[in-house]
PDB file of C-alpha atoms in Angstrom:
ATOM      1  CA  MET A   1     -21.037 -49.347 -25.204  1.00 55.00           C
ATOM      2  CA  ARG A   2     -19.140 -47.138 -22.423  1.00 56.00           C
ATOM      3  CA  ASN A   3     -20.104 -44.022 -24.103  1.00 57.00           C
ATOM      4  CA  LYS A   4     -23.768 -44.615 -24.021  1.00 56.00           C
ATOM      5  CA  ILE A   5     -23.729 -45.377 -20.281  1.00 48.00           C
ATOM      6  CA  LEU A   6     -21.883 -42.078 -19.444  1.00 49.00           C
ATOM      7  CA  LEU A   7     -24.269 -40.257 -21.519  1.00 49.00           C
ATOM      8  CA  THR A   8     -27.346 -42.045 -19.736  1.00 52.00           C
ATOM      9  CA  LEU A   9     -25.515 -41.235 -16.175  1.00 46.00           C
ATOM     10  CA  ALA A  10     -25.269 -37.416 -17.221  1.00 55.00           C
ATOM     11  CA  ILE A  11     -28.502 -37.462 -18.613  1.00 54.00           C
ATOM     12  CA  VAL A  12     -29.997 -38.703 -15.188  1.00 44.00           C
ATOM     13  CA  ALA A  13     -27.893 -36.404 -13.025  1.00 50.00           C
ATOM     14  CA  THR A  14     -29.241 -33.620 -15.172  1.00 52.00           C
ATOM     15  CA  CYS A  15     -32.815 -34.384 -14.621  1.00 50.00           C
ATOM     16  CA  PHE A  16     -32.146 -34.738 -10.925  1.00 46.00           C
ATOM     17  CA  THR A  17     -30.373 -31.057 -10.628  1.00 52.00           C
ATOM     18  CA  VAL A  18     -33.243 -29.747 -12.608  1.00 50.00           C
ATOM     19  CA  LYS A  19     -35.874 -30.994 -10.279  1.00 54.00           C
ATOM     20  CA  ALA A  20     -33.757 -29.961  -7.428  1.00 55.00           C
ATOM     21  CA  GLN A  21     -33.577 -26.390  -8.896  1.00 64.00           C
ATOM     22  CA  GLN A  22     -37.502 -26.656  -9.134  1.00 75.00           C
ATOM     23  CA  GLY A  23     -38.052 -27.164  -5.785  1.00 79.00           C
ATOM     24  CA  ALA A  24     -35.466 -24.607  -4.498  1.00 88.00           C
ATOM     25  CA  LYS A  25     -36.475 -20.879  -3.151  1.00 90.00           C
ATOM     26  CA  PRO A  26     -34.564 -17.709  -3.279  1.00 91.00           C
ATOM     27  CA  GLU A  27     -34.385 -17.800   0.358  1.00 89.00           C
ATOM     28  CA  ASP A  28     -32.002 -20.719   0.211  1.00 90.00           C
ATOM     29  CA  THR A  29     -28.948 -18.364  -0.955  1.00 92.00           C
ATOM     30  CA  GLU A  30     -29.730 -15.448   1.228  1.00 93.00           C
ATOM     31  CA  ILE A  31     -27.372 -14.570   3.866  1.00 94.00           C
ATOM     32  CA  TRP A  32     -28.588 -12.289   6.546  1.00 93.00           C
ATOM     33  CA  SER A  33     -26.001 -12.400   9.282  1.00 94.00           C
ATOM     34  CA  PRO A  34     -23.555 -11.369  10.583  1.00 95.00           C
ATOM     35  CA  GLU A  35     -24.077  -7.531   9.114  1.00 93.00           C
ATOM     36  CA  PRO A  36     -21.104  -5.976   8.070  1.00 95.00           C
ATOM     37  CA  PRO A  37     -20.044  -2.872  10.570  1.00 95.00           C
ATOM     38  CA  ILE A  38     -21.450   0.495   9.891  1.00 95.00           C
ATOM     39  CA  VAL A  39     -18.894   3.004   8.573  1.00 95.00           C
ATOM     40  CA  THR A  40     -19.515   6.643   7.670  1.00 95.00           C
ATOM     41  CA  PRO A  41     -17.587   7.415   4.771  1.00 95.00           C
ATOM     42  CA  GLY A  42     -15.835  10.824   4.630  1.00 94.00           C
ATOM     43  CA  LYS A  43     -17.449  13.682   2.358  1.00 94.00           C
ATOM     44  CA  THR A  44     -14.680  12.879  -0.362  1.00 93.00           C
ATOM     45  CA  CYS A  45     -12.645  10.177  -1.247  1.00 87.00           C
ATOM     46  CA  SER A  46      -9.699  11.654   0.513  1.00 91.00           C
ATOM     47  CA  GLU A  47     -11.343  12.319   4.148  1.00 95.00           C
ATOM     48  CA  ALA A  48     -11.010   9.778   6.315  1.00 96.00           C
ATOM     49  CA  PRO A  49     -13.992   7.414   6.972  1.00 96.00           C
ATOM     50  CA  SER A  50     -15.052   6.718  10.589  1.00 95.00           C
ATOM     51  CA  ASP A  51     -13.187   3.817  11.363  1.00 97.00           C
ATOM     52  CA  ALA A  52      -9.952   5.006  10.435  1.00 98.00           C
ATOM     53  CA  ILE A  53      -6.830   5.402  12.220  1.00 98.00           C
ATOM     54  CA  ILE A  54      -5.540   9.098  11.798  1.00 98.00           C
ATOM     55  CA  LEU A  55      -1.706   8.957  11.317  1.00 98.00           C
ATOM     56  CA  PHE A  56      -1.079  12.611  10.438  1.00 98.00           C
ATOM     57  CA  ASP A  57      -4.049  15.229  10.624  1.00 97.00           C
ATOM     58  CA  GLY A  58      -1.635  18.318   9.808  1.00 97.00           C
ATOM     59  CA  THR A  59      -1.084  19.084  13.513  1.00 97.00           C
ATOM     60  CA  ASN A  60       1.442  16.840  15.102  1.00 97.00           C
ATOM     61  CA  LEU A  61       3.556  13.588  14.752  1.00 97.00           C
ATOM     62  CA  ASN A  62       2.237  12.086  18.082  1.00 97.00           C
ATOM     63  CA  GLN A  63       1.516   8.762  15.959  1.00 98.00           C
ATOM     64  CA  TRP A  64       5.499   8.639  14.556  1.00 98.00           C
ATOM     65  CA  VAL A  65       8.913   7.871  15.799  1.00 98.00           C
ATOM     66  CA  SER A  66      12.244   7.972  14.749  1.00 97.00           C
ATOM     67  CA  THR A  67      13.258   4.714  12.762  1.00 97.00           C
ATOM     68  CA  GLN A  68      16.559   4.880  13.887  1.00 95.00           C
ATOM     69  CA  ASP A  69      15.856   4.815  17.630  1.00 96.00           C
ATOM     70  CA  ARG A  70      11.893   4.191  18.478  1.00 97.00           C
ATOM     71  CA  SER A  71      12.434   5.651  21.725  1.00 96.00           C
ATOM     72  CA  GLN A  72      12.674   9.147  19.963  1.00 96.00           C
ATOM     73  CA  PRO A  73       9.863  11.172  18.861  1.00 96.00           C
ATOM     74  CA  ALA A  74       9.645  11.745  14.902  1.00 96.00           C
ATOM     75  CA  ASP A  75      11.431  14.935  14.147  1.00 95.00           C
ATOM     76  CA  TRP A  76      10.221  16.528  10.773  1.00 97.00           C
ATOM     77  CA  SER A  77       8.967  19.625  10.174  1.00 96.00           C
ATOM     78  CA  VAL A  78       5.121  20.075  10.889  1.00 97.00           C
ATOM     79  CA  HIS A  79       4.069  23.619   9.448  1.00 95.00           C
ATOM     80  CA  ASP A  80       0.760  24.930   7.611  1.00 95.00           C
ATOM     81  CA  GLY A  81      -1.028  21.368   7.907  1.00 97.00           C
ATOM     82  CA  ILE A  82       1.822  19.449   6.190  1.00 98.00           C
ATOM     83  CA  VAL A  83       5.100  17.459   7.050  1.00 98.00           C
ATOM     84  CA  THR A  84       7.884  18.028   5.666  1.00 97.00           C
ATOM     85  CA  VAL A  85      10.887  15.818   5.355  1.00 97.00           C
ATOM     86  CA  ASN A  86      13.769  16.236   7.654  1.00 96.00           C
ATOM     87  CA  LYS A  87      16.870  14.519   5.773  1.00 94.00           C
ATOM     88  CA  ASN A  88      19.299  15.346   8.699  1.00 92.00           C
ATOM     89  CA  SER A  89      16.836  12.934  11.066  1.00 93.00           C
ATOM     90  CA  GLY A  90      16.174  10.178   9.105  1.00 95.00           C
ATOM     91  CA  ASN A  91      13.303   7.855   8.519  1.00 97.00           C
ATOM     92  CA  ILE A  92       9.936   8.196  10.655  1.00 98.00           C
ATOM     93  CA  GLU A  93       7.651   5.162  11.100  1.00 98.00           C
ATOM     94  CA  THR A  94       4.197   4.680  13.017  1.00 98.00           C
ATOM     95  CA  LYS A  95       4.053   3.719  16.883  1.00 98.00           C
ATOM     96  CA  GLN A  96       1.501   1.189  15.801  1.00 98.00           C
ATOM     97  CA  SER A  97       2.090  -1.942  13.712  1.00 98.00           C
ATOM     98  CA  PHE A  98      -0.339  -3.022  11.142  1.00 98.00           C
ATOM     99  CA  LYS A  99      -1.227  -6.518   9.324  1.00 98.00           C
ATOM    100  CA  ASN A 100      -3.451  -5.902   6.509  1.00 98.00           C
ATOM    101  CA  TYR A 101      -4.855  -2.432   5.784  1.00 98.00           C
ATOM    102  CA  GLN A 102      -6.198   0.074   3.775  1.00 98.00           C
ATOM    103  CA  LEU A 103      -3.845   3.311   3.326  1.00 98.00           C
ATOM    104  CA  HIS A 104      -4.304   6.912   2.043  1.00 98.00           C
ATOM    105  CA  ILE A 105      -1.479   9.497   1.975  1.00 98.00           C
ATOM    106  CA  GLU A 106      -0.613  12.580   0.248  1.00 98.00           C
ATOM    107  CA  TRP A 107       2.572  13.914  -0.719  1.00 98.00           C
ATOM    108  CA  ARG A 108       3.969  16.803  -2.715  1.00 98.00           C
ATOM    109  CA  ILE A 109       7.262  17.406  -4.431  1.00 97.00           C
ATOM    110  CA  PRO A 110       8.395  21.052  -4.167  1.00 97.00           C
ATOM    111  CA  ALA A 111       7.671  23.258  -7.139  1.00 97.00           C
ATOM    112  CA  ASP A 112      11.207  24.655  -6.851  1.00 96.00           C
ATOM    113  CA  ILE A 113      12.578  20.552  -7.373  1.00 96.00           C
ATOM    114  CA  THR A 114      16.092  20.388  -8.427  1.00 96.00           C
ATOM    115  CA  GLY A 115      18.025  17.393  -9.657  1.00 96.00           C
ATOM    116  CA  THR A 116      17.440  14.331 -12.097  1.00 96.00           C
ATOM    117  CA  SER A 117      16.204  10.864 -12.085  1.00 97.00           C
ATOM    118  CA  GLN A 118      16.620   8.903  -8.593  1.00 96.00           C
ATOM    119  CA  ALA A 119      17.939  12.469  -7.064  1.00 91.00           C
ATOM    120  CA  ARG A 120      14.833  14.363  -7.654  1.00 94.00           C
ATOM    121  CA  GLY A 121      12.077  14.270  -4.907  1.00 93.00           C
ATOM    122  CA  ASN A 122      12.804  10.797  -4.050  1.00 95.00           C
ATOM    123  CA  SER A 123      11.236   9.241  -0.828  1.00 96.00           C
ATOM    124  CA  GLY A 124       9.427   6.108  -0.116  1.00 97.00           C
ATOM    125  CA  VAL A 125       6.445   4.811   1.738  1.00 98.00           C
ATOM    126  CA  PHE A 126       7.382   1.438   3.308  1.00 98.00           C
ATOM    127  CA  LEU A 127       3.936  -0.317   3.647  1.00 98.00           C
ATOM    128  CA  ALA A 128       5.864  -2.641   6.298  1.00 98.00           C
ATOM    129  CA  SER A 129       9.003  -1.360   8.312  1.00 98.00           C
ATOM    130  CA  LEU A 130      11.130  -4.287   8.881  1.00 97.00           C
ATOM    131  CA  GLY A 131      13.671  -2.248  11.210  1.00 95.00           C
ATOM    132  CA  LYS A 132      16.240   0.490  10.636  1.00 95.00           C
ATOM    133  CA  GLY A 133      17.402   2.330   7.678  1.00 93.00           C
ATOM    134  CA  ASP A 134      15.437   0.911   4.679  1.00 95.00           C
ATOM    135  CA  ALA A 135      14.444  -2.321   5.808  1.00 95.00           C
ATOM    136  CA  GLY A 136      11.142  -3.173   4.585  1.00 98.00           C
ATOM    137  CA  TYR A 137       8.569  -3.210   1.444  1.00 98.00           C
ATOM    138  CA  GLU A 138       8.761   0.189  -0.253  1.00 98.00           C
ATOM    139  CA  LEU A 139       6.427   1.683  -2.685  1.00 98.00           C
ATOM    140  CA  GLN A 140       8.539   4.376  -4.431  1.00 98.00           C
ATOM    141  CA  VAL A 141       7.825   8.168  -4.092  1.00 98.00           C
ATOM    142  CA  LEU A 142       9.666  10.328  -6.841  1.00 97.00           C
ATOM    143  CA  ASP A 143       9.044  13.254  -9.095  1.00 97.00           C
ATOM    144  CA  SER A 144       7.851  11.109 -12.001  1.00 97.00           C
ATOM    145  CA  TYR A 145       6.508  13.993 -14.232  1.00 97.00           C
ATOM    146  CA  LYS A 146       9.177  14.346 -17.053  1.00 96.00           C
ATOM    147  CA  ASN A 147      11.953  12.911 -15.163  1.00 97.00           C
ATOM    148  CA  LYS A 148      13.464   9.871 -16.862  1.00 97.00           C
ATOM    149  CA  THR A 149      14.770   7.134 -14.590  1.00 98.00           C
ATOM    150  CA  TYR A 150      14.591   3.223 -14.430  1.00 98.00           C
ATOM    151  CA  VAL A 151      10.855   2.155 -14.831  1.00 98.00           C
ATOM    152  CA  ASN A 152      10.993   0.030 -11.434  1.00 98.00           C
ATOM    153  CA  GLY A 153      11.914   2.822  -9.608  1.00 97.00           C
ATOM    154  CA  MET A 154       9.786   5.775 -10.587  1.00 98.00           C
ATOM    155  CA  ALA A 155       6.593   6.766  -8.775  1.00 98.00           C
ATOM    156  CA  GLY A 156       4.042   4.031  -8.156  1.00 98.00           C
ATOM    157  CA  SER A 157       6.766   1.240  -8.391  1.00 98.00           C
ATOM    158  CA  ILE A 158       7.029  -1.290  -6.031  1.00 98.00           C
ATOM    159  CA  TYR A 159      10.602  -0.527  -5.863  1.00 98.00           C
ATOM    160  CA  LYS A 160      13.025  -2.595  -7.796  1.00 97.00           C
ATOM    161  CA  GLN A 161      10.175  -5.297  -8.272  1.00 98.00           C
ATOM    162  CA  PHE A 162       7.347  -4.257 -10.168  1.00 98.00           C
ATOM    163  CA  ILE A 163       6.689  -1.170 -12.379  1.00 98.00           C
ATOM    164  CA  PRO A 164       3.918   0.881 -12.635  1.00 98.00           C
ATOM    165  CA  LEU A 165       0.976   0.012 -14.962  1.00 98.00           C
ATOM    166  CA  ALA A 166       0.842   3.806 -15.855  1.00 98.00           C
ATOM    167  CA  ASN A 167       2.297   7.141 -14.912  1.00 98.00           C
ATOM    168  CA  PRO A 168      -0.392   9.625 -13.770  1.00 98.00           C
ATOM    169  CA  ALA A 169       2.209  11.859 -12.130  1.00 98.00           C
ATOM    170  CA  ARG A 170       1.487  15.383 -11.369  1.00 98.00           C
ATOM    171  CA  PRO A 171       3.932  18.394 -11.933  1.00 98.00           C
ATOM    172  CA  PRO A 172       6.052  19.530  -8.901  1.00 98.00           C
ATOM    173  CA  GLY A 173       4.166  21.658  -6.317  1.00 98.00           C
ATOM    174  CA  GLU A 174       0.721  19.684  -7.000  1.00 98.00           C
ATOM    175  CA  TRP A 175      -0.455  17.272  -4.572  1.00 98.00           C
ATOM    176  CA  GLN A 176      -0.521  13.596  -5.122  1.00 98.00           C
ATOM    177  CA  THR A 177      -2.031  10.806  -3.836  1.00 98.00           C
ATOM    178  CA  TYR A 178      -1.532   7.099  -2.804  1.00 98.00           C
ATOM    179  CA  ASP A 179      -4.147   4.871  -1.864  1.00 98.00           C
ATOM    180  CA  VAL A 180      -3.096   1.250  -0.973  1.00 98.00           C
ATOM    181  CA  ILE A 181      -4.724  -2.328  -0.038  1.00 98.00           C
ATOM    182  CA  TRP A 182      -1.911  -4.112   1.574  1.00 98.00           C
ATOM    183  CA  THR A 183      -2.084  -7.813   2.444  1.00 98.00           C
ATOM    184  CA  ALA A 184       0.671  -8.798   4.491  1.00 98.00           C
ATOM    185  CA  PRO A 185       2.722 -11.810   4.139  1.00 98.00           C
ATOM    186  CA  THR A 186       2.239 -15.000   6.254  1.00 98.00           C
ATOM    187  CA  PHE A 187       4.938 -17.738   7.345  1.00 98.00           C
ATOM    188  CA  ASN A 188       4.867 -21.242   8.544  1.00 98.00           C
ATOM    189  CA  GLU A 189       5.669 -22.354  11.915  1.00 96.00           C
ATOM    190  CA  ASP A 190       9.379 -23.023  10.604  1.00 97.00           C
ATOM    191  CA  GLY A 191       9.563 -19.199   9.220  1.00 96.00           C
ATOM    192  CA  THR A 192       9.195 -20.463   5.862  1.00 97.00           C
ATOM    193  CA  LEU A 193       6.460 -18.433   3.473  1.00 98.00           C
ATOM    194  CA  LYS A 194       3.282 -19.503   3.581  1.00 98.00           C
ATOM    195  CA  THR A 195       1.643 -16.494   1.196  1.00 98.00           C
ATOM    196  CA  ALA A 196       3.595 -13.765  -0.326  1.00 98.00           C
ATOM    197  CA  ALA A 197       2.702  -9.846   0.549  1.00 98.00           C
ATOM    198  CA  ARG A 198       0.203  -8.519  -1.900  1.00 98.00           C
ATOM    199  CA  ALA A 199      -0.224  -4.790  -2.864  1.00 98.00           C
ATOM    200  CA  THR A 200      -2.833  -2.765  -4.937  1.00 98.00           C
ATOM    201  CA  VAL A 201      -1.935   0.722  -5.558  1.00 98.00           C
ATOM    202  CA  ILE A 202      -4.109   3.452  -6.794  1.00 98.00           C
ATOM    203  CA  TYR A 203      -2.036   6.619  -7.904  1.00 98.00           C
ATOM    204  CA  ASN A 204      -3.965   9.666  -8.301  1.00 98.00           C
ATOM    205  CA  GLY A 205      -7.399   7.954  -8.985  1.00 97.00           C
ATOM    206  CA  VAL A 206      -5.219   5.321 -11.627  1.00 98.00           C
ATOM    207  CA  VAL A 207      -4.464   1.786 -10.613  1.00 98.00           C
ATOM    208  CA  VAL A 208      -0.791   1.190 -11.101  1.00 98.00           C
ATOM    209  CA  GLU A 209      -0.253  -1.825  -9.305  1.00 98.00           C
ATOM    210  CA  ASN A 210      -2.737  -4.241  -9.176  1.00 98.00           C
ATOM    211  CA  ASP A 211      -2.925  -7.072  -6.478  1.00 98.00           C
ATOM    212  CA  VAL A 212       0.775  -7.968  -6.921  1.00 98.00           C
ATOM    213  CA  SER A 213       2.785 -10.307  -5.035  1.00 98.00           C
ATOM    214  CA  LEU A 214       5.844  -8.788  -3.766  1.00 98.00           C
ATOM    215  CA  LEU A 215       8.958 -11.043  -4.218  1.00 98.00           C
ATOM    216  CA  GLY A 216      10.208 -10.074  -0.632  1.00 98.00           C
ATOM    217  CA  PRO A 217      11.433  -7.136   0.954  1.00 98.00           C
ATOM    218  CA  THR A 218      13.091  -4.624  -1.097  1.00 97.00           C
ATOM    219  CA  LEU A 219      16.774  -4.400  -1.695  1.00 96.00           C
ATOM    220  CA  TYR A 220      18.747  -1.878  -3.530  1.00 95.00           C
ATOM    221  CA  ILE A 221      20.876  -4.707  -4.737  1.00 96.00           C
ATOM    222  CA  GLY A 222      20.629  -8.404  -5.368  1.00 95.00           C
ATOM    223  CA  LYS A 223      17.197 -10.126  -5.204  1.00 95.00           C
ATOM    224  CA  PRO A 224      14.822 -10.152  -2.290  1.00 96.00           C
ATOM    225  CA  VAL A 225      14.115 -12.734  -0.042  1.00 96.00           C
ATOM    226  CA  TYR A 226      11.490 -13.477   2.521  1.00 98.00           C
ATOM    227  CA  LYS A 227      12.268 -13.766   6.211  1.00 97.00           C
ATOM    228  CA  ALA A 228       9.341 -14.263   8.737  1.00 98.00           C
ATOM    229  CA  HIS A 229       7.735 -11.401  10.553  1.00 98.00           C
ATOM    230  CA  GLY A 230       4.769 -10.189  12.410  1.00 97.00           C
ATOM    231  CA  PRO A 231       2.598  -6.858  12.060  1.00 98.00           C
ATOM    232  CA  ALA A 232       5.030  -4.033  11.224  1.00 98.00           C
ATOM    233  CA  PRO A 233       4.747  -0.111  11.513  1.00 98.00           C
ATOM    234  CA  ILE A 234       4.461   1.975   8.138  1.00 98.00           C
ATOM    235  CA  LYS A 235       7.479   3.890   7.359  1.00 98.00           C
ATOM    236  CA  LEU A 236       8.243   7.176   5.289  1.00 98.00           C
ATOM    237  CA  GLN A 237      11.661   7.432   4.135  1.00 97.00           C
ATOM    238  CA  ALA A 238      14.115  10.443   4.059  1.00 96.00           C
ATOM    239  CA  HIS A 239      16.293   9.877   1.298  1.00 95.00           C
ATOM    240  CA  GLY A 240      19.799  10.774   1.202  1.00 87.00           C
ATOM    241  CA  ASP A 241      19.843  12.740  -2.176  1.00 93.00           C
ATOM    242  CA  LYS A 242      20.279  16.716  -2.351  1.00 91.00           C
ATOM    243  CA  SER A 243      17.233  17.542  -3.889  1.00 94.00           C
ATOM    244  CA  GLU A 244      14.699  19.759  -1.922  1.00 95.00           C
ATOM    245  CA  PRO A 245      12.684  17.841   0.875  1.00 95.00           C
ATOM    246  CA  LEU A 246       9.062  16.620  -0.227  1.00 96.00           C
ATOM    247  CA  SER A 247       6.013  16.895   2.211  1.00 98.00           C
ATOM    248  CA  PHE A 248       3.257  14.740   3.160  1.00 98.00           C
ATOM    249  CA  ARG A 249      -0.434  15.433   4.431  1.00 98.00           C
ATOM    250  CA  ASN A 250      -3.703  13.856   5.252  1.00 98.00           C
ATOM    251  CA  ILE A 251      -2.663  10.266   6.302  1.00 98.00           C
ATOM    252  CA  TRP A 252      -4.898   7.588   7.530  1.00 98.00           C
ATOM    253  CA  VAL A 253      -5.245   3.780   7.734  1.00 98.00           C
ATOM    254  CA  ARG A 254      -8.016   1.338   8.029  1.00 98.00           C
ATOM    255  CA  GLU A 255      -7.178  -1.994   9.332  1.00 98.00           C
ATOM    256  CA  LEU A 256      -8.710  -4.912   7.373  1.00 98.00           C
TER     257      LEU A 256
END
């Protein structure tokens, strides 16, 4: 008896739904405003769109400072439209802090690179710098072309957390690209984690990190733990290995 009643109610509900749909119009589900802002795209996928913030255009490091002492300018070598890491002066980071963004950055391992594993063209893009040294969330930069290392430390990895889905590395001497969608973590009023940081990474046109939820800031040893923070700079690493320094070019960001 109960099943018959439920079936009858389901039939009645379906009839009402059908009648409601019969009276519906296409306009009922159309949204006309607000309109998205108009953005002029670059002529190529690597060229900055009209609403991008240019972090490095090949001429100067005016948008960057020393991570060790933010009152000091970034002391890396700008030449021929590129910037080359100065390992003696340490990491650099943006003057401006960001929350959620789209980032484009190009990097090149020297053609004459030496070393093996992690001591071969090592650097990093810290998607949010949390202070001096290597504090923050690191997207690894490394020569991963026929260079064996631990897989959660190769190029395209969220260092020591997420292995890349593929290895699209180009040989040393060729330019490589990262396009990143970064969603910053959020925190409750008491400092506890509300939503984890997320990242999507496209490496040389290949998705290698697909909306991964980070476990916390990068740690070389131990397990990551979140601590509350706000908007943060983007940081580039001057790694201490003895291999020849790599270079960057064409760095831009769009706030989301």
